[in-house]
PDB file of C-alpha atoms and ligand atoms in Angstrom:
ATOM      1  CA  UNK E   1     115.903  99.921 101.522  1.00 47.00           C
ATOM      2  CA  UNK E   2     116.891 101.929  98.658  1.00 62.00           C
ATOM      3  CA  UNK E   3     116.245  98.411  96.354  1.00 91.00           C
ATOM      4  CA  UNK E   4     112.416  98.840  96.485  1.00 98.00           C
ATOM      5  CA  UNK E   5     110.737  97.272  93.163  1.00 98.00           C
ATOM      6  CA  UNK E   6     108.260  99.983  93.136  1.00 98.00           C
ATOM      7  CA  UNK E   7     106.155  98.574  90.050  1.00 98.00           C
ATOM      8  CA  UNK E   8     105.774  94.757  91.549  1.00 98.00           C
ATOM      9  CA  UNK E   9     104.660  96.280  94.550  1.00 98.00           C
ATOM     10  CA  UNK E  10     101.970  99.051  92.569  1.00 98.00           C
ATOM     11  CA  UNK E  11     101.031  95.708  90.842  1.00 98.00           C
ATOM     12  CA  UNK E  12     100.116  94.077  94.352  1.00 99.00           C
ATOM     13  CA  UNK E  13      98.034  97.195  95.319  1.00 99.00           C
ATOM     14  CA  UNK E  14      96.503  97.196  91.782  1.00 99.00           C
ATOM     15  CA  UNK E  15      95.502  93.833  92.595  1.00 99.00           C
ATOM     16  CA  UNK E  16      94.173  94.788  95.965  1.00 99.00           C
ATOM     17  CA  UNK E  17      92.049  97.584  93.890  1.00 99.00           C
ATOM     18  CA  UNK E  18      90.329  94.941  92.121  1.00 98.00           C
ATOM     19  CA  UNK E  19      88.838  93.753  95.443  1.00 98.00           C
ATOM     20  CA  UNK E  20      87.674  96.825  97.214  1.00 99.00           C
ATOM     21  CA  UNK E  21      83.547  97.435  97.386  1.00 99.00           C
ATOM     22  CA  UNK E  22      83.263 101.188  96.096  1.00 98.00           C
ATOM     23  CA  UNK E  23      79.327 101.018  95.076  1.00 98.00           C
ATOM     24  CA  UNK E  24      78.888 104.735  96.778  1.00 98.00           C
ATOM     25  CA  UNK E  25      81.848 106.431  95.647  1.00 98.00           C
ATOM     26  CA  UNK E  26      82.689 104.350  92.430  1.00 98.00           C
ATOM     27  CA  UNK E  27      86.487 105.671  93.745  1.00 98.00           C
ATOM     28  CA  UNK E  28      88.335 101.923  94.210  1.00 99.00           C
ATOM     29  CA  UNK E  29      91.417 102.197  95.908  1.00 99.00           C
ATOM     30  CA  UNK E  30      94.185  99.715  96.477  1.00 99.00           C
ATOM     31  CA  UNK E  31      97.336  99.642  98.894  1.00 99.00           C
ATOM     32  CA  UNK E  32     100.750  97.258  99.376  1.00 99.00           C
ATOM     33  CA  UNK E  33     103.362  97.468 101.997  1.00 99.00           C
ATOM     34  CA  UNK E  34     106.395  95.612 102.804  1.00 99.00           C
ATOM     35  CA  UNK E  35     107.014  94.933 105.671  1.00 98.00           C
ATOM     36  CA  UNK E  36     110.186  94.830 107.880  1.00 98.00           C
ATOM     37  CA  UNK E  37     110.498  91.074 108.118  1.00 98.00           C
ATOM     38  CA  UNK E  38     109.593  90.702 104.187  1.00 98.00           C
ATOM     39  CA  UNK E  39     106.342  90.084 104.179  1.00 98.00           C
ATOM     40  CA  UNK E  40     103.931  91.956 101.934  1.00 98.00           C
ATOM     41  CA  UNK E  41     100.493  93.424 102.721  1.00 99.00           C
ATOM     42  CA  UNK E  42      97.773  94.902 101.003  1.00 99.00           C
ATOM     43  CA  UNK E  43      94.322  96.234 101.473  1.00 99.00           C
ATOM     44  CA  UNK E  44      91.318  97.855  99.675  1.00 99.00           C
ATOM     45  CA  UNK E  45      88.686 100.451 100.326  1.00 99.00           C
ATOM     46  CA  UNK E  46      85.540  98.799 101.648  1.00 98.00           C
ATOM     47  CA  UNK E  47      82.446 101.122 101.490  1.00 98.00           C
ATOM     48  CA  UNK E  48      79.407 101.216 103.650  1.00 98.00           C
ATOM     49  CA  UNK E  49      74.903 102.516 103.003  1.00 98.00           C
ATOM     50  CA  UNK E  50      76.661 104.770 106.239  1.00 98.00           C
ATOM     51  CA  UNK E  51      78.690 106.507 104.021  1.00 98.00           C
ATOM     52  CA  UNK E  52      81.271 107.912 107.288  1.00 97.00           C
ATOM     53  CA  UNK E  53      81.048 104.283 108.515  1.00 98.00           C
ATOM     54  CA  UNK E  54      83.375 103.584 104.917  1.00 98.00           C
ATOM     55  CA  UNK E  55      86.894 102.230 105.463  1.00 98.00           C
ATOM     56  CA  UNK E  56      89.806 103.181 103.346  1.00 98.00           C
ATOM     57  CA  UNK E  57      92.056 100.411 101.568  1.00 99.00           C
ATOM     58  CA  UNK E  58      95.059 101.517 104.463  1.00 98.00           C
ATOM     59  CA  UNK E  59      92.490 100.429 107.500  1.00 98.00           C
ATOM     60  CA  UNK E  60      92.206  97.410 105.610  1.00 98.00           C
ATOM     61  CA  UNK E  61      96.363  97.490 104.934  1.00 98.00           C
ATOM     62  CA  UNK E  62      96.669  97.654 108.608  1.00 98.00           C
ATOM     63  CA  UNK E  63      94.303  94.853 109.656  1.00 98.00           C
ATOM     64  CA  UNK E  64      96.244  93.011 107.317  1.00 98.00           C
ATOM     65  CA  UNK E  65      99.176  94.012 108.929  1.00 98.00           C
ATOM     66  CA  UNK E  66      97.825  92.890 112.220  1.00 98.00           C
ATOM     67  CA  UNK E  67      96.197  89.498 111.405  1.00 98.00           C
ATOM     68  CA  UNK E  68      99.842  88.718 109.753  1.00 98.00           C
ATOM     69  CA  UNK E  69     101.956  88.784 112.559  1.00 98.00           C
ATOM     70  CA  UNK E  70     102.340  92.828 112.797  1.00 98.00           C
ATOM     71  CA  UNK E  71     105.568  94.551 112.764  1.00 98.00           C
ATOM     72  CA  UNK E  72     106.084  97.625 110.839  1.00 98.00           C
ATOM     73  CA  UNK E  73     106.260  98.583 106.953  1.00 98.00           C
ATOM     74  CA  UNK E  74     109.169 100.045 105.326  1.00 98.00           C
ATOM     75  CA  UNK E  75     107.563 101.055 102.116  1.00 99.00           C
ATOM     76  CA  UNK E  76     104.362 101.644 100.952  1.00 99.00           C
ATOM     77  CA  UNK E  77     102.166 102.694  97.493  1.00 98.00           C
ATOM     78  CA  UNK E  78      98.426 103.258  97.058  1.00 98.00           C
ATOM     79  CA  UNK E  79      96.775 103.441  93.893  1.00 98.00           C
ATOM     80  CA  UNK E  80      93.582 104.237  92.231  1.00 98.00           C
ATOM     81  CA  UNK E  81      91.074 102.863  90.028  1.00 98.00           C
ATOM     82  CA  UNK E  82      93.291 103.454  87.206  1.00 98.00           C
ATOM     83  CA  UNK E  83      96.057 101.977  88.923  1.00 98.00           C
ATOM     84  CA  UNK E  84      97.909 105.178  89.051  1.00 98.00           C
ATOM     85  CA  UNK E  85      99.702 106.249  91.950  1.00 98.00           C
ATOM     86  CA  UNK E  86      96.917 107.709  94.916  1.00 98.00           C
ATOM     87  CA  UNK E  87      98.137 110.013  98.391  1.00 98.00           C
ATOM     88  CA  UNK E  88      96.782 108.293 101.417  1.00 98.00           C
ATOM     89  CA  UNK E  89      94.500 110.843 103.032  1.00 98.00           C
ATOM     90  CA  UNK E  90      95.085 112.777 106.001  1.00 97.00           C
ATOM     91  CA  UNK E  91      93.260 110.383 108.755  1.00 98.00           C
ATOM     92  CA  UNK E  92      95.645 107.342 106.601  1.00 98.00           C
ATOM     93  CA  UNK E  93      98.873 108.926 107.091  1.00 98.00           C
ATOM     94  CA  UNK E  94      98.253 108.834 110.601  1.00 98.00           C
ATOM     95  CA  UNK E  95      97.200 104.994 110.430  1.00 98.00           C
ATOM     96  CA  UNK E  96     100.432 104.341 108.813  1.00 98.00           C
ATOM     97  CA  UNK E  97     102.790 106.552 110.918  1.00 98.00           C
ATOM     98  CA  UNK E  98     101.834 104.437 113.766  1.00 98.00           C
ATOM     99  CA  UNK E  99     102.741 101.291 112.121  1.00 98.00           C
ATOM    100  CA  UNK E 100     105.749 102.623 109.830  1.00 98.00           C
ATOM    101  CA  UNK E 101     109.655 101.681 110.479  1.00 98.00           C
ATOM    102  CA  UNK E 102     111.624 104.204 111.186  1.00 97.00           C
ATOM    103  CA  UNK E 103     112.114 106.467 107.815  1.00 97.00           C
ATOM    104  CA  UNK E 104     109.546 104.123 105.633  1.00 98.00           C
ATOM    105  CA  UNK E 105     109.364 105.290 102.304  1.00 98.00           C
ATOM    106  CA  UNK E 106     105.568 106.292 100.288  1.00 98.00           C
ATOM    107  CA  UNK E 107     105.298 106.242  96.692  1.00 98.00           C
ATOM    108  CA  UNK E 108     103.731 109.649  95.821  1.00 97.00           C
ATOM    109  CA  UNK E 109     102.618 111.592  93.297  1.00 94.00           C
ATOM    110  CA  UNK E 110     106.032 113.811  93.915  1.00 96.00           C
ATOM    111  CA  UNK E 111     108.799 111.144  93.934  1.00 97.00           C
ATOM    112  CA  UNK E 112     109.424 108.897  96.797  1.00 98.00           C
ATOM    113  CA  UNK E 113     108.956 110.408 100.200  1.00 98.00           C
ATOM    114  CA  UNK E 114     109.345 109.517 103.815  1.00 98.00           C
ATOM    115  CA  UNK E 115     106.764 109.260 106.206  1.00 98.00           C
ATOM    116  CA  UNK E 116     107.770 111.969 108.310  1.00 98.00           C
ATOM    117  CA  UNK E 117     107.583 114.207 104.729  1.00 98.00           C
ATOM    118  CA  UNK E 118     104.015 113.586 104.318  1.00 98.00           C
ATOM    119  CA  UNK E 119     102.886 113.749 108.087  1.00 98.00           C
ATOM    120  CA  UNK E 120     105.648 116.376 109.743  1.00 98.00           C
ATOM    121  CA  UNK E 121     106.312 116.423 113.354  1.00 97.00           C
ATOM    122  CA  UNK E 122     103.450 113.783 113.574  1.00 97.00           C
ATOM    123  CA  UNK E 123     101.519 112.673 116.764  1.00 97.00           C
ATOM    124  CA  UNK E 124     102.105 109.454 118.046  1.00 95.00           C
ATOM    125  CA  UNK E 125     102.929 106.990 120.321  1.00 94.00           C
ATOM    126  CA  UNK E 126     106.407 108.458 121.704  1.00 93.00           C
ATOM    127  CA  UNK E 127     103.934 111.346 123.226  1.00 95.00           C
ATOM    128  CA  UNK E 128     101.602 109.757 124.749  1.00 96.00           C
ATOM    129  CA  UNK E 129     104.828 107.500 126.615  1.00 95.00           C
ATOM    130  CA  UNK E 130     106.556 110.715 127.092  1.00 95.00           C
ATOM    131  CA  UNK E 131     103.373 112.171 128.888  1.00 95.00           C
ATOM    132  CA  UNK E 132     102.834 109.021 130.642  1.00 97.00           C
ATOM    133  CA  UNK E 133     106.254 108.155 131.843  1.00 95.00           C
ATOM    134  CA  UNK E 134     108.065 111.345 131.554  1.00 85.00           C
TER     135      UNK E 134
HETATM  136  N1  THU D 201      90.148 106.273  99.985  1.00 77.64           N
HETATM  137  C1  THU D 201      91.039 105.334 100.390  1.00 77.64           C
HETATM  138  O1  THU D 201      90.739 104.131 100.426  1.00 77.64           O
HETATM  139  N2  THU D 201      92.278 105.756 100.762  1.00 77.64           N
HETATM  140  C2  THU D 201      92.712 107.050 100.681  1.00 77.64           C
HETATM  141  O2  THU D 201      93.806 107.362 101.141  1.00 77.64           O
HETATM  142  C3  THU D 201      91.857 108.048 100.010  1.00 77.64           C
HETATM  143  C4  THU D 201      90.415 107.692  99.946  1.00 77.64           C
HETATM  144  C5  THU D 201      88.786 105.818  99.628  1.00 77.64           C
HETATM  145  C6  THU D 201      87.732 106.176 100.626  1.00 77.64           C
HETATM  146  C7  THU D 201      86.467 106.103  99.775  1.00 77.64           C
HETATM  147  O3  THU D 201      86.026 104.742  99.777  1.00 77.64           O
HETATM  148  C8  THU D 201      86.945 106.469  98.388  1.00 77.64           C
HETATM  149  O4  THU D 201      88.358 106.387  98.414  1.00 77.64           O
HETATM  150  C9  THU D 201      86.540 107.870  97.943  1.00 77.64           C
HETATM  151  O5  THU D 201      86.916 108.812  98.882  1.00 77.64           O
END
């Protein structure tokens, strides 16, 4: 998946941006993922009066992702207001390991990266099956 068109994709999160309901932090974020069948998803930041209570445009990705059909994204960007390239926070790399293909690439603000770059030796579901079942 070396073939990634990296700018139509920042365009579909840019898009996404343009959605999201930042009144508390004024901070509107966009994301876009392909995923592993082709499909493309996206998702904004949606803010809430209960300012923890605020979801981040990758929650709203993955519900996306979900609602879809599932499966699991092979690339991914996330930008900001300004439509320039954004690193998913900590709690969002998470929420994307669990739903990544194996070796899915991030845009970053370093080059492209894999996920296991960004989130090393990452919790996740093989533990909690390797716990369970041995
Ligand atoms: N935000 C995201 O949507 N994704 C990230 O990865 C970083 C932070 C949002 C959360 C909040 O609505 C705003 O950016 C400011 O933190």
């Amino acid at each position: 998946m070396s073939d990634i068109d990296w700018e139509s994709l920042r365009e579909i999160a840019t898009g996404a941006m343009r959605r999201a309901y930042a009144p508390y932090s004024d901070f509107p974020v966009g994301a876009a993922a392909i995923v592993d069948d082709g499909r493309v998803v996206s998702g904004c930041n949606v803010e809430n009066a209960s300012y923890g209570v605020g979801l981040c445009a990758e929650c709203s990705l993955v519900s996306n992702l979900a609602m879809t059909g599932g499966g699991n994204l092979v690339a991914f960007t996330c930008v900001d207001g300004n439509g320039d390239i954004l690193m998913p926070c900590g709690r969002c790399r998470q929420l994307l390991y669990e739903h990544s293909a194996e070796g899915m690439l991030l845009e970053t603000v370093s080059g492209v990266k894999t996920i296991d770059e960004v989130l090393p030796d990452a919790f996740g579901p093989r533990q909690l099956e390797e716990f369970h079942n041995g």
